[in-house]
Coordinates of C-alpha atoms and ligand atoms in Angstrom, one line a residue:
X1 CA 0.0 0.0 0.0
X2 CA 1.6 3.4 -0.8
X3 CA 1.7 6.7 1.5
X4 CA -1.9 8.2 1.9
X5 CA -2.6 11.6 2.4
X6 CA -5.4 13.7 3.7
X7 CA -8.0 11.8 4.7
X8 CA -9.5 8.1 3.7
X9 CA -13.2 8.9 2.1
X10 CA -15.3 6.4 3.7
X11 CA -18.3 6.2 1.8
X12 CA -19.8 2.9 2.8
X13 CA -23.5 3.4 4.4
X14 CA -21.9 2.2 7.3
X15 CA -19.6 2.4 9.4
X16 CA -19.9 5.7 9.0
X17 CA -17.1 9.3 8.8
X18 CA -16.2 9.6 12.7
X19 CA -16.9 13.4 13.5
X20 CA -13.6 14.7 15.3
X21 CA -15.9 16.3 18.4
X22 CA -16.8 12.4 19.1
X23 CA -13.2 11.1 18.5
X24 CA -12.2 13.9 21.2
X25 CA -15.5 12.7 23.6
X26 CA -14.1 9.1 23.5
X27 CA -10.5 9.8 24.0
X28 CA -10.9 9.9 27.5
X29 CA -10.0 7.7 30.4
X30 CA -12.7 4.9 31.4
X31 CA -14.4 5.4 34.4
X32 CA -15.8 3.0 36.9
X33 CA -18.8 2.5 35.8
X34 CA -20.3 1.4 39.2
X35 CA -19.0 5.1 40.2
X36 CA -21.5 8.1 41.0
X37 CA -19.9 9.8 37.9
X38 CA -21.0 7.0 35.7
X39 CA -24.7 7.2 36.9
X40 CA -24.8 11.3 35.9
X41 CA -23.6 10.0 32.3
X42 CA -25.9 7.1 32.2
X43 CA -28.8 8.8 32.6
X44 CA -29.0 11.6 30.7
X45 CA -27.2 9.7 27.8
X46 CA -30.8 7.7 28.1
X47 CA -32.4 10.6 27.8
X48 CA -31.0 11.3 25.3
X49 CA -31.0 8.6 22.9
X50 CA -34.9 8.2 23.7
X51 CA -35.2 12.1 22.0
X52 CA -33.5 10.5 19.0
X53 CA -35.5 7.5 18.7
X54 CA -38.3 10.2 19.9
X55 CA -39.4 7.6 22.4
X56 CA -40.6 8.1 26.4
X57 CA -40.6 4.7 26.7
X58 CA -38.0 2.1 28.0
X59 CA -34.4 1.7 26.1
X60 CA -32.1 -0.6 26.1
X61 CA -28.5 -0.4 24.9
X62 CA -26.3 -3.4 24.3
X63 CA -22.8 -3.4 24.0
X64 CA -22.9 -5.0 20.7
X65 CA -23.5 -4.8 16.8
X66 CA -27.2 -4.1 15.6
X67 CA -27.4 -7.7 15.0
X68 CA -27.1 -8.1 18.3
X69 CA -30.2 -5.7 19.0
X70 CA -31.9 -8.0 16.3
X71 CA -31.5 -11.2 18.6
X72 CA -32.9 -8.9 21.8
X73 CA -35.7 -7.6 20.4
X74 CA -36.7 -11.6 18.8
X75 CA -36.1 -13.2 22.0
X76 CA -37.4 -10.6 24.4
X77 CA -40.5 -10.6 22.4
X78 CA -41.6 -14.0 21.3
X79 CA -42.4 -18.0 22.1
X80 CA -40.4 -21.2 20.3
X81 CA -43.1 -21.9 17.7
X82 CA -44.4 -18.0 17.6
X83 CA -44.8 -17.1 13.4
X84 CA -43.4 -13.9 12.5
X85 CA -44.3 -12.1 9.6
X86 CA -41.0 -11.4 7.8
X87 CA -40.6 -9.4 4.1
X88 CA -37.0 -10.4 2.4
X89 CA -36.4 -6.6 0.5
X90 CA -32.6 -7.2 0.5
X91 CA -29.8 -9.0 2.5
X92 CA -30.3 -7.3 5.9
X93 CA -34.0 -8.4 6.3
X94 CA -33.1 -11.9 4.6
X95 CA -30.5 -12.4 7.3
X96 CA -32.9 -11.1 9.9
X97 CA -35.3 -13.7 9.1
X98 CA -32.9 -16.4 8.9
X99 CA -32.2 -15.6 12.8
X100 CA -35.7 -15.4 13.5
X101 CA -35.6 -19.2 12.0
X102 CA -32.8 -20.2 13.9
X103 CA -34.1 -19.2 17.0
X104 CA -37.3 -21.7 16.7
X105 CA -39.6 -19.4 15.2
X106 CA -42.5 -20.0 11.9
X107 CA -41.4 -17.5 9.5
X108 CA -44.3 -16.1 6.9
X109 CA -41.9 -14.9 4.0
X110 CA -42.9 -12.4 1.7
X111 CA -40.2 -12.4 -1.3
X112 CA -39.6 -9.3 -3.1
X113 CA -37.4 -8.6 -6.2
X114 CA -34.8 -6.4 -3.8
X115 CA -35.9 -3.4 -5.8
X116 CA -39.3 -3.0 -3.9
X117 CA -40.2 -1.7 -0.6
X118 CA -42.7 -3.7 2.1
X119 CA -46.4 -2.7 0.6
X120 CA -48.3 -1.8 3.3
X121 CA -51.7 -3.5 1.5
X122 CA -49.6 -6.8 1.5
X123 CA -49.1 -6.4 5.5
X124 CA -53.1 -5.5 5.4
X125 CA -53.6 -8.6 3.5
X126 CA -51.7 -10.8 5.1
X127 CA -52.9 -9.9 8.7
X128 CA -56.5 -10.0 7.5
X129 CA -55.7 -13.2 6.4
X130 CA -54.7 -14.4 9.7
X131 CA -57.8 -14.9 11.6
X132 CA -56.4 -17.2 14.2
X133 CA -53.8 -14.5 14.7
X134 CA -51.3 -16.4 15.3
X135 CA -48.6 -14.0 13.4
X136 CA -47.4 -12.6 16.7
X137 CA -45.0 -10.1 14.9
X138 CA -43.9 -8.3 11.6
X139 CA -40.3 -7.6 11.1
X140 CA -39.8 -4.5 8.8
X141 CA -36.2 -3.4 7.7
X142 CA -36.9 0.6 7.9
X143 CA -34.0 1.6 5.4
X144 CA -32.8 -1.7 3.8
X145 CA -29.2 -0.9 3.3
X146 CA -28.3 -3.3 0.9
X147 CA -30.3 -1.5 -1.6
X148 CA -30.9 1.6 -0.9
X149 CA -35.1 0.9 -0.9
X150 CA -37.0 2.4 2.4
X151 CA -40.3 1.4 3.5
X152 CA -43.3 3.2 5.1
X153 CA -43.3 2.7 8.6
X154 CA -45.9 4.7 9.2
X155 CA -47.9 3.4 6.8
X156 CA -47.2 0.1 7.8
X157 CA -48.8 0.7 11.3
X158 CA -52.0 2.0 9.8
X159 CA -52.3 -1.0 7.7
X160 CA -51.4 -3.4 10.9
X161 CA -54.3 -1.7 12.7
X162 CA -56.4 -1.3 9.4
X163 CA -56.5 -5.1 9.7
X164 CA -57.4 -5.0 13.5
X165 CA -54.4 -7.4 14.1
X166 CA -52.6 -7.7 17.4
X167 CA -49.0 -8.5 16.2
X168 CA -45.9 -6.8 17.6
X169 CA -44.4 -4.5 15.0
X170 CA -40.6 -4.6 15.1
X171 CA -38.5 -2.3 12.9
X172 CA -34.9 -2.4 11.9
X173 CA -33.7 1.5 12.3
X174 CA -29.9 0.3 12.1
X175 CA -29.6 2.4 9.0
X176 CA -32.2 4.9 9.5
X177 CA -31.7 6.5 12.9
X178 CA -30.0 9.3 12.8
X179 CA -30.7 10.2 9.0
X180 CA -34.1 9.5 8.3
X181 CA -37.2 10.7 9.8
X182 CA -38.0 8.0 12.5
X183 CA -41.0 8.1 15.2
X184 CA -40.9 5.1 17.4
X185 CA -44.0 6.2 19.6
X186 CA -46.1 8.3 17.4
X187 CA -45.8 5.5 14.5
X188 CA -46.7 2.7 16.8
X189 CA -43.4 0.6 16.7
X190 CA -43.0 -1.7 19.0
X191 CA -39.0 -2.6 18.5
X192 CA -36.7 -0.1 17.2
X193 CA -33.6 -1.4 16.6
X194 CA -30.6 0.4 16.2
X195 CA -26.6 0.7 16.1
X196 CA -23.9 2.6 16.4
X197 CA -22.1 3.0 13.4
X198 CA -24.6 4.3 11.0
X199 CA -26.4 7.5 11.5
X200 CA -25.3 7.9 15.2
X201 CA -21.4 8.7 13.5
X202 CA -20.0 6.3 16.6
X203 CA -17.4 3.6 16.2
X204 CA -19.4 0.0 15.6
X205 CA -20.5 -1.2 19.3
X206 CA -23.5 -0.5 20.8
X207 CA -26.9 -2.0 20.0
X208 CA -30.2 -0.6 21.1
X209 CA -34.0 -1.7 21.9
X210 CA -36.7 1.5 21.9
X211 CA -39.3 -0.6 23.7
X212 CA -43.3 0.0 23.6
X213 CA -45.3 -1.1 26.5
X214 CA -47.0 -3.4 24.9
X215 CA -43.8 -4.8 23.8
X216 CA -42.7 -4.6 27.0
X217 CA -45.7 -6.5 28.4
X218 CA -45.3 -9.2 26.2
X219 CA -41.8 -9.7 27.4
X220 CA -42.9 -10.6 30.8
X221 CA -44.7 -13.6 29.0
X222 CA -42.4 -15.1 26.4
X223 CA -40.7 -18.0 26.2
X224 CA -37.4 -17.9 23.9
X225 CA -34.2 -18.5 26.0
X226 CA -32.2 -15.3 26.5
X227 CA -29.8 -14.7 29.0
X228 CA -27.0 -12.0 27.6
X229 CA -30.2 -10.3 26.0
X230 CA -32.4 -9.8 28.4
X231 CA -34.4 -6.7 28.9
X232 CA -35.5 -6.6 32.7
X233 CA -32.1 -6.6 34.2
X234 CA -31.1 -3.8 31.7
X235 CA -34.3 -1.9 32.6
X236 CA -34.4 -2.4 35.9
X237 CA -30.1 -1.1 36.5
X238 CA -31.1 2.0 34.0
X239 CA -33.4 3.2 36.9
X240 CA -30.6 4.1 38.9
X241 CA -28.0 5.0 36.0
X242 CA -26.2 1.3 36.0
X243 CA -26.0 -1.7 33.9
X244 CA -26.2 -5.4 34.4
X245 CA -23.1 -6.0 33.1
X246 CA -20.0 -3.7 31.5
X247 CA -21.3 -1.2 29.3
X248 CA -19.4 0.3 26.4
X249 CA -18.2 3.2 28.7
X250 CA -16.0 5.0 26.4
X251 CA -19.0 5.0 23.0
X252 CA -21.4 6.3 26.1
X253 CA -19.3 9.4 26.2
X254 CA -19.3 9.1 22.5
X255 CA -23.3 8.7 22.0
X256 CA -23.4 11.8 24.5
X257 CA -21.7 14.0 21.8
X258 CA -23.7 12.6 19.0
X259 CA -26.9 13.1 20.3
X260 CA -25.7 16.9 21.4
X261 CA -24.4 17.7 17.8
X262 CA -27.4 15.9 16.1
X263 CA -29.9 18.2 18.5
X264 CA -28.0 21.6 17.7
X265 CA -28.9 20.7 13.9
X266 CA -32.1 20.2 14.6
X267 CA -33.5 16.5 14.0
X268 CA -35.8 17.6 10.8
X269 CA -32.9 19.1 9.6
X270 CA -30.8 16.5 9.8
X271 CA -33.3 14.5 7.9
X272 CA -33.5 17.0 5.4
X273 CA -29.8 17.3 5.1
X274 CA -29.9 13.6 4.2
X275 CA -32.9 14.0 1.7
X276 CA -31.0 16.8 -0.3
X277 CA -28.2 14.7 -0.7
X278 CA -29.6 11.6 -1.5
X279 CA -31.5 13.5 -4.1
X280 CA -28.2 15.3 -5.8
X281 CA -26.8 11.9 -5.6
X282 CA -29.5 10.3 -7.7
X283 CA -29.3 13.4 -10.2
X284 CA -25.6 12.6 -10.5
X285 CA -26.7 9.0 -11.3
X286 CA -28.7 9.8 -14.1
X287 CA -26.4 11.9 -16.1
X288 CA -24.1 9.1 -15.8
X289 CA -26.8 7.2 -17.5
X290 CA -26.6 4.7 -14.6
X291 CA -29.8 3.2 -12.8
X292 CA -31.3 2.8 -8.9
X293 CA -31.1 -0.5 -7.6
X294 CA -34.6 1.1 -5.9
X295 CA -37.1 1.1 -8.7
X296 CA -39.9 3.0 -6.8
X297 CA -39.2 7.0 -6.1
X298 CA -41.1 7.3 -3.2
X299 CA -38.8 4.8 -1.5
X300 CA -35.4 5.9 -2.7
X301 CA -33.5 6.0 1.0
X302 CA -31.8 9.2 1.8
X303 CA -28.9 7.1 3.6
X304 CA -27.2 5.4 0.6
X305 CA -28.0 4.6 -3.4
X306 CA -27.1 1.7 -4.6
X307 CA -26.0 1.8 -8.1
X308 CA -26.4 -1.1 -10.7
X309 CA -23.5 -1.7 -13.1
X310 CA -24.1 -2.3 -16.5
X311 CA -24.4 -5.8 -17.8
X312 CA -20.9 -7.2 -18.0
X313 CA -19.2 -4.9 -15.7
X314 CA -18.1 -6.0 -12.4
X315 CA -19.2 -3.6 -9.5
X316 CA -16.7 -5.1 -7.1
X317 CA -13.6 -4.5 -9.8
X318 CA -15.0 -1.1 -9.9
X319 CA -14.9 -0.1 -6.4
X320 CA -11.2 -1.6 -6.5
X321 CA -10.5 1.1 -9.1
X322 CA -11.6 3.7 -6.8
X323 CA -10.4 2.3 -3.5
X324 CA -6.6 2.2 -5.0
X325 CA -6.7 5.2 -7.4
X326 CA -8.8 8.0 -5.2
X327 CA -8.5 6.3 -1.6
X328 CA -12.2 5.9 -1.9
X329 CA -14.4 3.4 0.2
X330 CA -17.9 2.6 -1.5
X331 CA -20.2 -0.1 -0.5
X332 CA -19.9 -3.4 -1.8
X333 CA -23.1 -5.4 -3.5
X334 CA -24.8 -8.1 -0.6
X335 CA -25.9 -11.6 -1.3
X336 CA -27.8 -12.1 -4.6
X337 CA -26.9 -8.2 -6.2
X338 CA -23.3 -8.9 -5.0
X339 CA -21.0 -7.4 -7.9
X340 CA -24.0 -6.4 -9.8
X341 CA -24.2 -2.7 -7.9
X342 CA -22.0 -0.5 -5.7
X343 CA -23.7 1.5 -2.7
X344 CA -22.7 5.2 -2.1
X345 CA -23.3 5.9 1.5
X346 CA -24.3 9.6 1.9
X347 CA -25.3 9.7 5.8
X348 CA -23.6 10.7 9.1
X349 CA -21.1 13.0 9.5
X350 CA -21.1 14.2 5.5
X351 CA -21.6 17.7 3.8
X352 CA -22.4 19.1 0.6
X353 CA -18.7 19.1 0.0
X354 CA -17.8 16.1 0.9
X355 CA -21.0 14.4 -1.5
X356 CA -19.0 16.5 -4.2
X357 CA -15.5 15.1 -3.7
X358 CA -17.6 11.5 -3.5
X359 CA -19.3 11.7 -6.5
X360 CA -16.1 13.2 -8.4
X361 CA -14.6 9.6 -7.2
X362 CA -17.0 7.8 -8.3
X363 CA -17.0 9.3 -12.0
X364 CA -13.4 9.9 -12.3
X365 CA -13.5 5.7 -11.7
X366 CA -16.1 5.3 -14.2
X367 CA -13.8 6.2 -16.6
X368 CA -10.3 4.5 -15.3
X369 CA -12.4 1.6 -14.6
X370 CA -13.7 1.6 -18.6
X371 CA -17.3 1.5 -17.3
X372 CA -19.8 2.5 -19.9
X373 CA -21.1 5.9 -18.6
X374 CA -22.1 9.7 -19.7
X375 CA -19.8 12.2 -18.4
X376 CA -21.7 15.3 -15.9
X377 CA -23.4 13.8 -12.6
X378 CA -20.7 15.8 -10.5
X379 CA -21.8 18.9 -12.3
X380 CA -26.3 17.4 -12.1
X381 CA -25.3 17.1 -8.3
X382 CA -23.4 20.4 -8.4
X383 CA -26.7 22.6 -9.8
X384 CA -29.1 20.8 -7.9
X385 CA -27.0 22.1 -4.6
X386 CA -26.5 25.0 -6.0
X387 CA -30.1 25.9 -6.9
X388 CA -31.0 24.6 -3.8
X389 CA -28.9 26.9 -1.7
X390 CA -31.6 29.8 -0.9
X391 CA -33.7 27.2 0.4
X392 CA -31.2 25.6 2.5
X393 CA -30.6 29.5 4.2
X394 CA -34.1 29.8 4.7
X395 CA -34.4 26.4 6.4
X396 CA -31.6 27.8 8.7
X397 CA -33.3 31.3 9.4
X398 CA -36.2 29.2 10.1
X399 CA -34.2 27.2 12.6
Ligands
PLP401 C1 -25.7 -2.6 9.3 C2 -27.1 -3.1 9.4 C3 -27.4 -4.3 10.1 C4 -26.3 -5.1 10.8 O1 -25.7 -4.4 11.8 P1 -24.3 -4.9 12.4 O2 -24.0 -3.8 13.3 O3 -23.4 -5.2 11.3 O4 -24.6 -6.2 13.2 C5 -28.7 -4.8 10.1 N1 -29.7 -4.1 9.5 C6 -29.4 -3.0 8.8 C7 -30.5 -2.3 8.1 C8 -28.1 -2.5 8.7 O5 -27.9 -1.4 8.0

């Protein structure tokens, strides 16, 4: 590997650009965590996580990868022999539901092509099928980032309750929190699940649970082994600030910083931040004459695009081309689109300027990588930010 200078563009969706204020927050010595100090950090890092998820409910943070927070909010939830209603939009909710299999539970599948979001009339119909109700949850991926295709959450809640249906509602936020609009109590969800390393801008490491009541009830009650997982110790040692085992001490101090910079821009904002880039990064697609993976507009995800090669071209030669020429991270293809698309993460700690130096990467290796393309997305991008800028100042004014 030759000398590197300035800085490594990481533009996977996921782990994310480390802002420098949270690289100073965790660069600090640990403290005991069973210390009066600890307890002060503790809780108001709760509290402040919960405004993120925009939850007054119970929270639970795991020192561990979102998959991790997958496992908690299965086992915390449900019964060996429970059917969950699962929806396979890309690799993350395909490996989600293999879990949910793996841990003794009846998975309904509904396939898509990995271009689609979850349809909320399918959830309608399927729940309105199920008389007996014994679907006793539906697992949504929020933002599936393997494809860059988001679904309607809240839509998905009216049609759950359009069909009169008790079942759980559990959401995968991993890639969502933090850049998209999320509501875990006003859209009904009764899992969140999140990490650390996407839209929170924190090293990979934690794993959280935003936790309904009724979810909370139903844990009392069900039946799948979980020891490491589960929720009533957490919840009962976050009363008084403390935790059942360890936490992550150092990311605490981190997720303290993230949730203070992500309030001072304002959590619409942030969202909307995401939007215009996702959007100047699909303009910039098109003039390349490239495609979407996602194949319906209203669910293009503001996180990341995925971007399909053209026959015969090899996505994963191309992001080679990029990573040894321009330094450049991009996302690599999952499961069954593997080497057919790359995936341009534009979320976290990322501006206008650094969607610009991206997108000059990724067209600059276009054309060293002999991929078929039209020259002129960094200049599409360019004038839609451009244009765009007097209503970005009046945003701000607006506050
Ligand atoms: C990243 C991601 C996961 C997996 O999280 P890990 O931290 O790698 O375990 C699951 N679901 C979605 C939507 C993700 O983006």
């Amino acid at each position: 590997m030759s000398a590197r200078t300035g800085r490594h563009f990481l533009q996977i969706p996921g782990p994310t650009n480390l802002p420098d204020r949270i690289l100073r927050a965790i660069d600090q010595p640990t403290i005991d965590h069973r210390g009066p100090d600890f307890a002060a950090l503790a809780k108001s890092v709760i509290a402040g996580a919960k405004r993120l998820f925009r939850t007054k409910g119970a929270l639970a943070v795991f020192p561990s990868s979102g998959t991790g927070a997958w496992e908690a909010a299965l086992t915390n939830t449900l019964s060996p022999g429970d059917t969950v209603l699962a929806f396979e939009t890309g690799q993350f909710a395909a490996l989600w539901r293999v879990m949910a299999a793996r841990l003794g539970l009846q998975v309904e599948l509904v396939a898509t092509d990995w271009r689609h979001p979850v349809e909320a009339a399918e959830v309608e119909a399927r729940l309105a099928a199920d008389k007996a109700h014994a679907i006793k949850a539906v697992m949504v991926v929020h933002n599936e980032t393997s494809t860059g295709v988001a679904s309607d959450v809240a839509a998905i809640r009216r049609a759950i309750d359009r069909a009169r249906h008790p079942a759980l509602y559990l959401v995968d936020a991993i890639s969502s929190l933090g850049a998209m609009e999320l509501r875990h109590d006003d859209w009904g969800i009764d899992v969140t699940i999140a990490g650390a390393q996407k839209g929170l801008m924190l090293p990979p490491g934690l794993g959280f649970n935003a936790i309904s009541d009724k979810a909370l009830a139903a844990s009392r009650t069900a039946r799948l082994p979980r020891a490491y997982w589960d929720w009533q110790p957490m919840i009962a040692a976050a009363e008084t600030g403390f935790f059942p085992f360890t936490p992550a001490t150092n990311l605490l101090f981190g997720l303290k910083e993230a949730v203070a910079m992500l309030e001072e821009e304002g959590l619409d904002n942030v969202a909307a931040r995401h939007d215009r880039l996702a959007e100047a990064t699909r303009r910039a697609v098109a003039a390349w004459g490239l495609e979407p993976l996602c194949a319906v507009a209203k669910a293009h995800s503001s996180a990341l695009t995925a971007v399909l090669l053209p026959a015969g071209h090899d996505a994963d030669a191309f992001r080679r081309v990029v990573l040894e020429r321009f330094d450049m991270s991009l996302g690599a293809g999952l499961g069954k689109v593997a080497g057919k698309v790359f995936r341009i993460g534009h979320l976290g700690w990322f501006n206008e300027l650094m969607l610009m130096a991206t997108l000059a990467g990724v067209e600059m290796g276009l054309a060293a990588a002999g991929v078929p393309h039209r020259k002129g997305g960094v200049g599409a991008a360019m004038d839609y930010l451009a244009g765009n800028a007097g209503a970005v100042q009046a945003q701000a004014a607006a506050g």
